[in-house]
Amino acid sequence: MVNMKMATLITCDPAMLQLIRHMDKTQELSYKFIIKQLDETHILVDRDAVTHLKQRVDSFMDQLSPDQVS
């Protein structure tokens, strides 16, 4: 029997990869979305999780560097 899943390849730095792995481990998207970690900078994730994952990462990055008022 063959199982097939649509995936997206994500390329990022090792620190961001650790954040994504943490999100997968704690099931922040309500399910495990990592299909395979290929190396220190490449990871395959479930295609359906990409939009939500991007929103979570953007939110996290906004918390690290809030907008500065000029």
N, CA, C and O atoms as a CHARMM CRD file, in Angstrom:
* protein
*
  280
    1    1 MET  N      0.84400  -1.17800   0.00000 PROA 1      0.00000
    2    1 MET  CA     0.00000   0.00000   0.00000 PROA 1      0.00000
    3    1 MET  C      0.88800   1.23900   0.00000 PROA 1      0.00000
    4    1 MET  O      1.89500   1.29400   0.70500 PROA 1      0.00000
    5    2 VAL  N      0.51100   2.21000  -0.78100 PROA 2      0.00000
    6    2 VAL  CA     1.27300   3.44600  -0.89200 PROA 2      0.00000
    7    2 VAL  C      0.50800   4.56600  -0.20300 PROA 2      0.00000
    8    2 VAL  O     -0.68300   4.76100  -0.44400 PROA 2      0.00000
    9    3 ASN  N      1.20800   5.29800   0.65600 PROA 3      0.00000
   10    3 ASN  CA     0.63400   6.48600   1.28500 PROA 3      0.00000
   11    3 ASN  C      1.30500   7.70200   0.67900 PROA 3      0.00000
   12    3 ASN  O      2.53100   7.76100   0.58500 PROA 3      0.00000
   13    4 MET  N      0.51200   8.65900   0.27200 PROA 4      0.00000
   14    4 MET  CA     1.06200   9.85300  -0.34200 PROA 4      0.00000
   15    4 MET  C      0.53300  11.07800   0.38300 PROA 4      0.00000
   16    4 MET  O     -0.64800  11.15900   0.72200 PROA 4      0.00000
   17    5 LYS  N      1.43300  12.03200   0.61500 PROA 5      0.00000
   18    5 LYS  CA     1.07100  13.26700   1.27600 PROA 5      0.00000
   19    5 LYS  C      1.68000  14.42600   0.50600 PROA 5      0.00000
   20    5 LYS  O      2.82300  14.34000   0.05700 PROA 5      0.00000
   21    6 MET  N      0.93800  15.49200   0.35300 PROA 6      0.00000
   22    6 MET  CA     1.47200  16.68800  -0.29100 PROA 6      0.00000
   23    6 MET  C      2.31300  17.43000   0.73600 PROA 6      0.00000
   24    6 MET  O      1.88300  17.63700   1.87100 PROA 6      0.00000
   25    7 ALA  N      3.51800  17.82900   0.33100 PROA 7      0.00000
   26    7 ALA  CA     4.44100  18.47100   1.25700 PROA 7      0.00000
   27    7 ALA  C      5.02700  19.73000   0.64300 PROA 7      0.00000
   28    7 ALA  O      5.00500  19.93200  -0.57100 PROA 7      0.00000
   29    8 THR  N      5.55200  20.56800   1.52600 PROA 8      0.00000
   30    8 THR  CA     6.25000  21.78100   1.12300 PROA 8      0.00000
   31    8 THR  C      7.63700  21.74900   1.74200 PROA 8      0.00000
   32    8 THR  O      7.79500  21.42900   2.92000 PROA 8      0.00000
   33    9 LEU  N      8.63600  22.08200   0.94100 PROA 9      0.00000
   34    9 LEU  CA    10.00400  22.15500   1.43100 PROA 9      0.00000
   35    9 LEU  C     10.24600  23.55200   1.98300 PROA 9      0.00000
   36    9 LEU  O     10.03800  24.55000   1.29300 PROA 9      0.00000
   37   10 ILE  N     10.68800  23.61100   3.23500 PROA 10     0.00000
   38   10 ILE  CA    11.01400  24.88600   3.87000 PROA 10     0.00000
   39   10 ILE  C     12.52000  24.95300   4.05500 PROA 10     0.00000
   40   10 ILE  O     13.14100  24.02000   4.56400 PROA 10     0.00000
   41   11 THR  N     13.09700  26.07500   3.63300 PROA 11     0.00000
   42   11 THR  CA    14.51200  26.34600   3.84400 PROA 11     0.00000
   43   11 THR  C     14.61300  27.50700   4.82400 PROA 11     0.00000
   44   11 THR  O     14.01900  28.56300   4.60800 PROA 11     0.00000
   45   12 CYS  N     15.36300  27.30900   5.89500 PROA 12     0.00000
   46   12 CYS  CA    15.50100  28.35200   6.91100 PROA 12     0.00000
   47   12 CYS  C     16.82600  28.17400   7.64400 PROA 12     0.00000
   48   12 CYS  O     17.54900  27.20300   7.41900 PROA 12     0.00000
   49   13 ASP  N     17.13100  29.11700   8.51600 PROA 13     0.00000
   50   13 ASP  CA    18.35100  28.97700   9.29700 PROA 13     0.00000
   51   13 ASP  C     18.10300  27.98500  10.43600 PROA 13     0.00000
   52   13 ASP  O     16.95000  27.69400  10.75400 PROA 13     0.00000
   53   14 PRO  N     19.16800  27.46100  11.05400 PROA 14     0.00000
   54   14 PRO  CA    19.00500  26.44900  12.10500 PROA 14     0.00000
   55   14 PRO  C     18.15600  26.91300  13.29100 PROA 14     0.00000
   56   14 PRO  O     17.43500  26.11000  13.88300 PROA 14     0.00000
   57   15 ALA  N     18.23300  28.20100  13.64400 PROA 15     0.00000
   58   15 ALA  CA    17.43500  28.70000  14.77000 PROA 15     0.00000
   59   15 ALA  C     15.94100  28.63600  14.45300 PROA 15     0.00000
   60   15 ALA  O     15.14800  28.23100  15.30200 PROA 15     0.00000
   61   16 MET  N     15.55500  29.02800  13.25100 PROA 16     0.00000
   62   16 MET  CA    14.14500  28.97000  12.85500 PROA 16     0.00000
   63   16 MET  C     13.67800  27.52500  12.75900 PROA 16     0.00000
   64   16 MET  O     12.53300  27.21400  13.08800 PROA 16     0.00000
   65   17 LEU  N     14.55500  26.65300  12.31500 PROA 17     0.00000
   66   17 LEU  CA    14.21700  25.23700  12.24200 PROA 17     0.00000
   67   17 LEU  C     13.90100  24.69600  13.63500 PROA 17     0.00000
   68   17 LEU  O     12.97500  23.90200  13.80000 PROA 17     0.00000
   69   18 GLN  N     14.66700  25.12500  14.63100 PROA 18     0.00000
   70   18 GLN  CA    14.40800  24.69500  16.00400 PROA 18     0.00000
   71   18 GLN  C     13.04800  25.19700  16.48300 PROA 18     0.00000
   72   18 GLN  O     12.33100  24.47400  17.17400 PROA 18     0.00000
   73   19 LEU  N     12.68700  26.42800  16.12300 PROA 19     0.00000
   74   19 LEU  CA    11.37400  26.96300  16.48400 PROA 19     0.00000
   75   19 LEU  C     10.26800  26.13400  15.83900 PROA 19     0.00000
   76   19 LEU  O      9.28400  25.79500  16.49800 PROA 19     0.00000
   77   20 ILE  N     10.41800  25.80800  14.57200 PROA 20     0.00000
   78   20 ILE  CA     9.41100  25.01200  13.86600 PROA 20     0.00000
   79   20 ILE  C      9.30900  23.62100  14.48500 PROA 20     0.00000
   80   20 ILE  O      8.20800  23.09700  14.65200 PROA 20     0.00000
   81   21 ARG  N     10.44300  23.02300  14.82400 PROA 21     0.00000
   82   21 ARG  CA    10.42000  21.70300  15.46700 PROA 21     0.00000
   83   21 ARG  C      9.71300  21.77100  16.82000 PROA 21     0.00000
   84   21 ARG  O      8.97400  20.85600  17.18300 PROA 21     0.00000
   85   22 HSD  N      9.94000  22.86000  17.57000 PROA 22     0.00000
   86   22 HSD  CA     9.26400  23.03400  18.86000 PROA 22     0.00000
   87   22 HSD  C      7.75300  23.15600  18.65900 PROA 22     0.00000
   88   22 HSD  O      6.97200  22.56900  19.40900 PROA 22     0.00000
   89   23 MET  N      7.34800  23.91800  17.64800 PROA 23     0.00000
   90   23 MET  CA     5.92200  24.07200  17.36400 PROA 23     0.00000
   91   23 MET  C      5.29100  22.73200  16.99800 PROA 23     0.00000
   92   23 MET  O      4.15100  22.45600  17.37100 PROA 23     0.00000
   93   24 ASP  N      6.02700  21.90900  16.27300 PROA 24     0.00000
   94   24 ASP  CA     5.53200  20.57900  15.90900 PROA 24     0.00000
   95   24 ASP  C      5.42700  19.69600  17.15000 PROA 24     0.00000
   96   24 ASP  O      4.43200  18.99900  17.34500 PROA 24     0.00000
   97   25 LYS  N      6.46000  19.73400  17.98100 PROA 25     0.00000
   98   25 LYS  CA     6.49800  18.88300  19.17600 PROA 25     0.00000
   99   25 LYS  C      5.37100  19.22900  20.15000 PROA 25     0.00000
  100   25 LYS  O      4.76600  18.33700  20.74500 PROA 25     0.00000
  101   26 THR  N      5.09100  20.52300  20.31300 PROA 26     0.00000
  102   26 THR  CA     4.03500  20.94900  21.23300 PROA 26     0.00000
  103   26 THR  C      2.66600  20.99900  20.55800 PROA 26     0.00000
  104   26 THR  O      1.67400  21.37200  21.18500 PROA 26     0.00000
  105   27 GLN  N      2.61700  20.62700  19.29300 PROA 27     0.00000
  106   27 GLN  CA     1.38400  20.58300  18.49600 PROA 27     0.00000
  107   27 GLN  C      0.62000  21.90600  18.54000 PROA 27     0.00000
  108   27 GLN  O     -0.58300  21.93600  18.79700 PROA 27     0.00000
  109   28 GLU  N      1.33900  22.99400  18.28600 PROA 28     0.00000
  110   28 GLU  CA     0.71600  24.31900  18.27500 PROA 28     0.00000
  111   28 GLU  C     -0.32300  24.47100  17.17300 PROA 28     0.00000
  112   28 GLU  O     -1.18700  25.34400  17.25600 PROA 28     0.00000
  113   29 LEU  N     -0.25200  23.63800  16.15200 PROA 29     0.00000
  114   29 LEU  CA    -1.25200  23.68300  15.08100 PROA 29     0.00000
  115   29 LEU  C     -2.28700  22.57200  15.24300 PROA 29     0.00000
  116   29 LEU  O     -3.02400  22.26500  14.30600 PROA 29     0.00000
  117   30 SER  N     -2.34100  21.98000  16.41200 PROA 30     0.00000
  118   30 SER  CA    -3.28100  20.90700  16.77400 PROA 30     0.00000
  119   30 SER  C     -2.92100  19.54600  16.19400 PROA 30     0.00000
  120   30 SER  O     -3.64400  18.57500  16.41800 PROA 30     0.00000
  121   31 TYR  N     -1.83300  19.45500  15.46500 PROA 31     0.00000
  122   31 TYR  CA    -1.36600  18.16600  14.95300 PROA 31     0.00000
  123   31 TYR  C      0.10200  18.29200  14.56300 PROA 31     0.00000
  124   31 TYR  O      0.62100  19.39700  14.40300 PROA 31     0.00000
  125   32 LYS  N      0.75100  17.16700  14.41300 PROA 32     0.00000
  126   32 LYS  CA     2.15200  17.16400  13.99400 PROA 32     0.00000
  127   32 LYS  C      2.19700  17.38300  12.48600 PROA 32     0.00000
  128   32 LYS  O      1.55900  16.65300  11.72700 PROA 32     0.00000
  129   33 PHE  N      2.94500  18.37900  12.06100 PROA 33     0.00000
  130   33 PHE  CA     2.96600  18.76800  10.65100 PROA 33     0.00000
  131   33 PHE  C      4.29400  18.49600   9.96400 PROA 33     0.00000
  132   33 PHE  O      4.37400  18.57100   8.73800 PROA 33     0.00000
  133   34 ILE  N      5.34000  18.18100  10.72500 PROA 34     0.00000
  134   34 ILE  CA     6.62600  17.88200  10.10200 PROA 34     0.00000
  135   34 ILE  C      6.58400  16.47200   9.53700 PROA 34     0.00000
  136   34 ILE  O      6.25000  15.51700  10.23900 PROA 34     0.00000
  137   35 ILE  N      6.92200  16.35300   8.27300 PROA 35     0.00000
  138   35 ILE  CA     6.98900  15.04500   7.62900 PROA 35     0.00000
  139   35 ILE  C      8.39200  14.48000   7.75900 PROA 35     0.00000
  140   35 ILE  O      8.56900  13.31300   8.10700 PROA 35     0.00000
  141   36 LYS  N      9.39600  15.31600   7.47600 PROA 36     0.00000
  142   36 LYS  CA    10.78300  14.83800   7.53400 PROA 36     0.00000
  143   36 LYS  C     11.72800  16.02300   7.64700 PROA 36     0.00000
  144   36 LYS  O     11.59400  17.00700   6.91900 PROA 36     0.00000
  145   37 GLN  N     12.69100  15.92400   8.56900 PROA 37     0.00000
  146   37 GLN  CA    13.76500  16.90600   8.62100 PROA 37     0.00000
  147   37 GLN  C     14.89100  16.36600   7.75900 PROA 37     0.00000
  148   37 GLN  O     15.39500  15.27000   8.00800 PROA 37     0.00000
  149   38 LEU  N     15.28800  17.12200   6.75400 PROA 38     0.00000
  150   38 LEU  CA    16.28600  16.65700   5.79600 PROA 38     0.00000
  151   38 LEU  C     17.71100  16.95800   6.24400 PROA 38     0.00000
  152   38 LEU  O     18.59900  16.11600   6.10900 PROA 38     0.00000
  153   39 ASP  N     17.92900  18.15300   6.77400 PROA 39     0.00000
  154   39 ASP  CA    19.23100  18.52700   7.31900 PROA 39     0.00000
  155   39 ASP  C     19.01900  19.72500   8.24100 PROA 39     0.00000
  156   39 ASP  O     17.89400  19.97900   8.67000 PROA 39     0.00000
  157   40 GLU  N     20.07800  20.46000   8.55000 PROA 40     0.00000
  158   40 GLU  CA    19.98400  21.56000   9.50800 PROA 40     0.00000
  159   40 GLU  C     19.21500  22.77200   8.99400 PROA 40     0.00000
  160   40 GLU  O     18.84400  23.64500   9.77900 PROA 40     0.00000
  161   41 THR  N     18.97300  22.83700   7.69900 PROA 41     0.00000
  162   41 THR  CA    18.29300  24.01400   7.14500 PROA 41     0.00000
  163   41 THR  C     17.11000  23.68100   6.23700 PROA 41     0.00000
  164   41 THR  O     16.50100  24.58900   5.67200 PROA 41     0.00000
  165   42 HSD  N     16.77400  22.40400   6.08500 PROA 42     0.00000
  166   42 HSD  CA    15.67300  22.00100   5.19800 PROA 42     0.00000
  167   42 HSD  C     14.73900  21.03700   5.92500 PROA 42     0.00000
  168   42 HSD  O     15.17300  20.12200   6.62400 PROA 42     0.00000
  169   43 ILE  N     13.44400  21.27500   5.73400 PROA 43     0.00000
  170   43 ILE  CA    12.44100  20.44900   6.39600 PROA 43     0.00000
  171   43 ILE  C     11.22400  20.31400   5.47700 PROA 43     0.00000
  172   43 ILE  O     10.84700  21.26600   4.79400 PROA 43     0.00000
  173   44 LEU  N     10.62400  19.14200   5.46500 PROA 44     0.00000
  174   44 LEU  CA     9.38200  18.92100   4.71800 PROA 44     0.00000
  175   44 LEU  C      8.22000  18.99600   5.69400 PROA 44     0.00000
  176   44 LEU  O      8.22000  18.32200   6.72400 PROA 44     0.00000
  177   45 VAL  N      7.22800  19.81900   5.36600 PROA 45     0.00000
  178   45 VAL  CA     6.05300  19.94000   6.22300 PROA 45     0.00000
  179   45 VAL  C      4.79500  19.67400   5.40400 PROA 45     0.00000
  180   45 VAL  O      4.78600  19.81300   4.18100 PROA 45     0.00000
  181   46 ASP  N      3.75200  19.29400   6.09700 PROA 46     0.00000
  182   46 ASP  CA     2.45000  19.07200   5.47200 PROA 46     0.00000
  183   46 ASP  C      2.00800  20.36700   4.78800 PROA 46     0.00000
  184   46 ASP  O      2.01600  21.43500   5.40100 PROA 46     0.00000
  185   47 ARG  N      1.62900  20.26400   3.53700 PROA 47     0.00000
  186   47 ARG  CA     1.24500  21.44700   2.75500 PROA 47     0.00000
  187   47 ARG  C      0.09000  22.20500   3.40400 PROA 47     0.00000
  188   47 ARG  O      0.03900  23.43300   3.32000 PROA 47     0.00000
  189   48 ASP  N     -0.82600  21.50700   4.04100 PROA 48     0.00000
  190   48 ASP  CA    -1.98200  22.15700   4.65600 PROA 48     0.00000
  191   48 ASP  C     -1.60400  23.01900   5.85700 PROA 48     0.00000
  192   48 ASP  O     -2.38800  23.87300   6.27200 PROA 48     0.00000
  193   49 ALA  N     -0.41900  22.80900   6.41600 PROA 49     0.00000
  194   49 ALA  CA     0.00600  23.54800   7.60200 PROA 49     0.00000
  195   49 ALA  C      0.76100  24.82800   7.27200 PROA 49     0.00000
  196   49 ALA  O      0.99300  25.64500   8.16300 PROA 49     0.00000
  197   50 VAL  N      1.14400  25.02200   6.03700 PROA 50     0.00000
  198   50 VAL  CA     2.04300  26.12100   5.67400 PROA 50     0.00000
  199   50 VAL  C      1.45900  27.49100   6.02200 PROA 50     0.00000
  200   50 VAL  O      2.16400  28.32000   6.59900 PROA 50     0.00000
  201   51 THR  N      0.21600  27.74900   5.69500 PROA 51     0.00000
  202   51 THR  CA    -0.39100  29.05300   5.96600 PROA 51     0.00000
  203   51 THR  C     -0.41900  29.34600   7.45600 PROA 51     0.00000
  204   51 THR  O     -0.03700  30.43600   7.88400 PROA 51     0.00000
  205   52 HSD  N     -0.86900  28.38200   8.24900 PROA 52     0.00000
  206   52 HSD  CA    -0.93500  28.57200   9.70100 PROA 52     0.00000
  207   52 HSD  C      0.45900  28.69400  10.30300 PROA 52     0.00000
  208   52 HSD  O      0.68300  29.48900  11.21700 PROA 52     0.00000
  209   53 LEU  N      1.37600  27.91700   9.79500 PROA 53     0.00000
  210   53 LEU  CA     2.75000  27.96000  10.28400 PROA 53     0.00000
  211   53 LEU  C      3.36500  29.33000  10.00700 PROA 53     0.00000
  212   53 LEU  O      4.03400  29.89900  10.86900 PROA 53     0.00000
  213   54 LYS  N      3.14200  29.85100   8.82300 PROA 54     0.00000
  214   54 LYS  CA     3.66800  31.17800   8.47900 PROA 54     0.00000
  215   54 LYS  C      3.08700  32.24600   9.39900 PROA 54     0.00000
  216   54 LYS  O      3.81000  33.14400   9.83200 PROA 54     0.00000
  217   55 GLN  N      1.79900  32.16300   9.70400 PROA 55     0.00000
  218   55 GLN  CA     1.17400  33.12800  10.60800 PROA 55     0.00000
  219   55 GLN  C      1.78900  33.05100  11.99900 PROA 55     0.00000
  220   55 GLN  O      2.05800  34.08100  12.61700 PROA 55     0.00000
  221   56 ARG  N      2.01100  31.84100  12.49400 PROA 56     0.00000
  222   56 ARG  CA     2.60900  31.66900  13.82600 PROA 56     0.00000
  223   56 ARG  C      4.03600  32.20600  13.87300 PROA 56     0.00000
  224   56 ARG  O      4.42300  32.86700  14.83600 PROA 56     0.00000
  225   57 VAL  N      4.80900  31.92300  12.84000 PROA 57     0.00000
  226   57 VAL  CA     6.19500  32.40000  12.79100 PROA 57     0.00000
  227   57 VAL  C      6.21200  33.92800  12.69600 PROA 57     0.00000
  228   57 VAL  O      7.00100  34.57600  13.38400 PROA 57     0.00000
  229   58 ASP  N      5.35800  34.50900  11.86000 PROA 58     0.00000
  230   58 ASP  CA     5.28400  35.97300  11.74800 PROA 58     0.00000
  231   58 ASP  C      4.90900  36.60400  13.08400 PROA 58     0.00000
  232   58 ASP  O      5.48400  37.62000  13.47500 PROA 58     0.00000
  233   59 SER  N      3.95300  36.01000  13.78000 PROA 59     0.00000
  234   59 SER  CA     3.54500  36.51000  15.08700 PROA 59     0.00000
  235   59 SER  C      4.70100  36.44600  16.08200 PROA 59     0.00000
  236   59 SER  O      4.92100  37.38300  16.84900 PROA 59     0.00000
  237   60 PHE  N      5.42800  35.34500  16.06300 PROA 60     0.00000
  238   60 PHE  CA     6.57800  35.18600  16.95100 PROA 60     0.00000
  239   60 PHE  C      7.64200  36.23900  16.64200 PROA 60     0.00000
  240   60 PHE  O      8.20900  36.83600  17.55800 PROA 60     0.00000
  241   61 MET  N      7.91200  36.46700  15.36400 PROA 61     0.00000
  242   61 MET  CA     8.92000  37.45300  14.97700 PROA 61     0.00000
  243   61 MET  C      8.48300  38.86800  15.35900 PROA 61     0.00000
  244   61 MET  O      9.32100  39.68800  15.73600 PROA 61     0.00000
  245   62 ASP  N      7.18600  39.16600  15.26600 PROA 62     0.00000
  246   62 ASP  CA     6.67900  40.47500  15.68100 PROA 62     0.00000
  247   62 ASP  C      6.87800  40.69300  17.17500 PROA 62     0.00000
  248   62 ASP  O      7.15100  41.81300  17.60700 PROA 62     0.00000
  249   63 GLN  N      6.74500  39.64100  17.96100 PROA 63     0.00000
  250   63 GLN  CA     6.96200  39.75000  19.40600 PROA 63     0.00000
  251   63 GLN  C      8.42400  40.05400  19.71800 PROA 63     0.00000
  252   63 GLN  O      8.72300  40.74400  20.69200 PROA 63     0.00000
  253   64 LEU  N      9.32800  39.54000  18.89700 PROA 64     0.00000
  254   64 LEU  CA    10.75400  39.77200  19.12400 PROA 64     0.00000
  255   64 LEU  C     11.17900  41.18400  18.73900 PROA 64     0.00000
  256   64 LEU  O     12.07400  41.75800  19.36100 PROA 64     0.00000
  257   65 SER  N     10.54500  41.73600  17.72500 PROA 65     0.00000
  258   65 SER  CA    10.91600  43.08000  17.26700 PROA 65     0.00000
  259   65 SER  C      9.66100  43.89800  16.98700 PROA 65     0.00000
  260   65 SER  O      9.25200  44.04200  15.83500 PROA 65     0.00000
  261   66 PRO  N      9.05100  44.43400  18.04100 PROA 66     0.00000
  262   66 PRO  CA     7.82800  45.21900  17.84000 PROA 66     0.00000
  263   66 PRO  C      8.12300  46.47200  17.01800 PROA 66     0.00000
  264   66 PRO  O      9.24400  46.98000  17.00200 PROA 66     0.00000
  265   67 ASP  N      7.09500  46.94900  16.34600 PROA 67     0.00000
  266   67 ASP  CA     7.24700  48.15500  15.52200 PROA 67     0.00000
  267   67 ASP  C      7.66500  49.32600  16.39500 PROA 67     0.00000
  268   67 ASP  O      7.14600  49.52000  17.49400 PROA 67     0.00000
  269   68 GLN  N      8.60300  50.09400  15.88900 PROA 68     0.00000
  270   68 GLN  CA     9.05900  51.27100  16.61200 PROA 68     0.00000
  271   68 GLN  C      8.31200  52.48400  16.08100 PROA 68     0.00000
  272   68 GLN  O      8.15800  52.65400  14.87100 PROA 68     0.00000
  273   69 VAL  N      7.85200  53.31900  16.99300 PROA 69     0.00000
  274   69 VAL  CA     7.13900  54.53100  16.60900 PROA 69     0.00000
  275   69 VAL  C      8.17100  55.61000  16.31100 PROA 69     0.00000
  276   69 VAL  O      9.07100  55.85200  17.11400 PROA 69     0.00000
  277   70 SER  N      8.04100  56.25800  15.15700 PROA 70     0.00000
  278   70 SER  CA     9.00400  57.30300  14.76700 PROA 70     0.00000
  279   70 SER  C      8.56600  58.64100  15.28300 PROA 70     0.00000
  280   70 SER  O      9.24500  59.64300  15.05700 PROA 70     0.00000
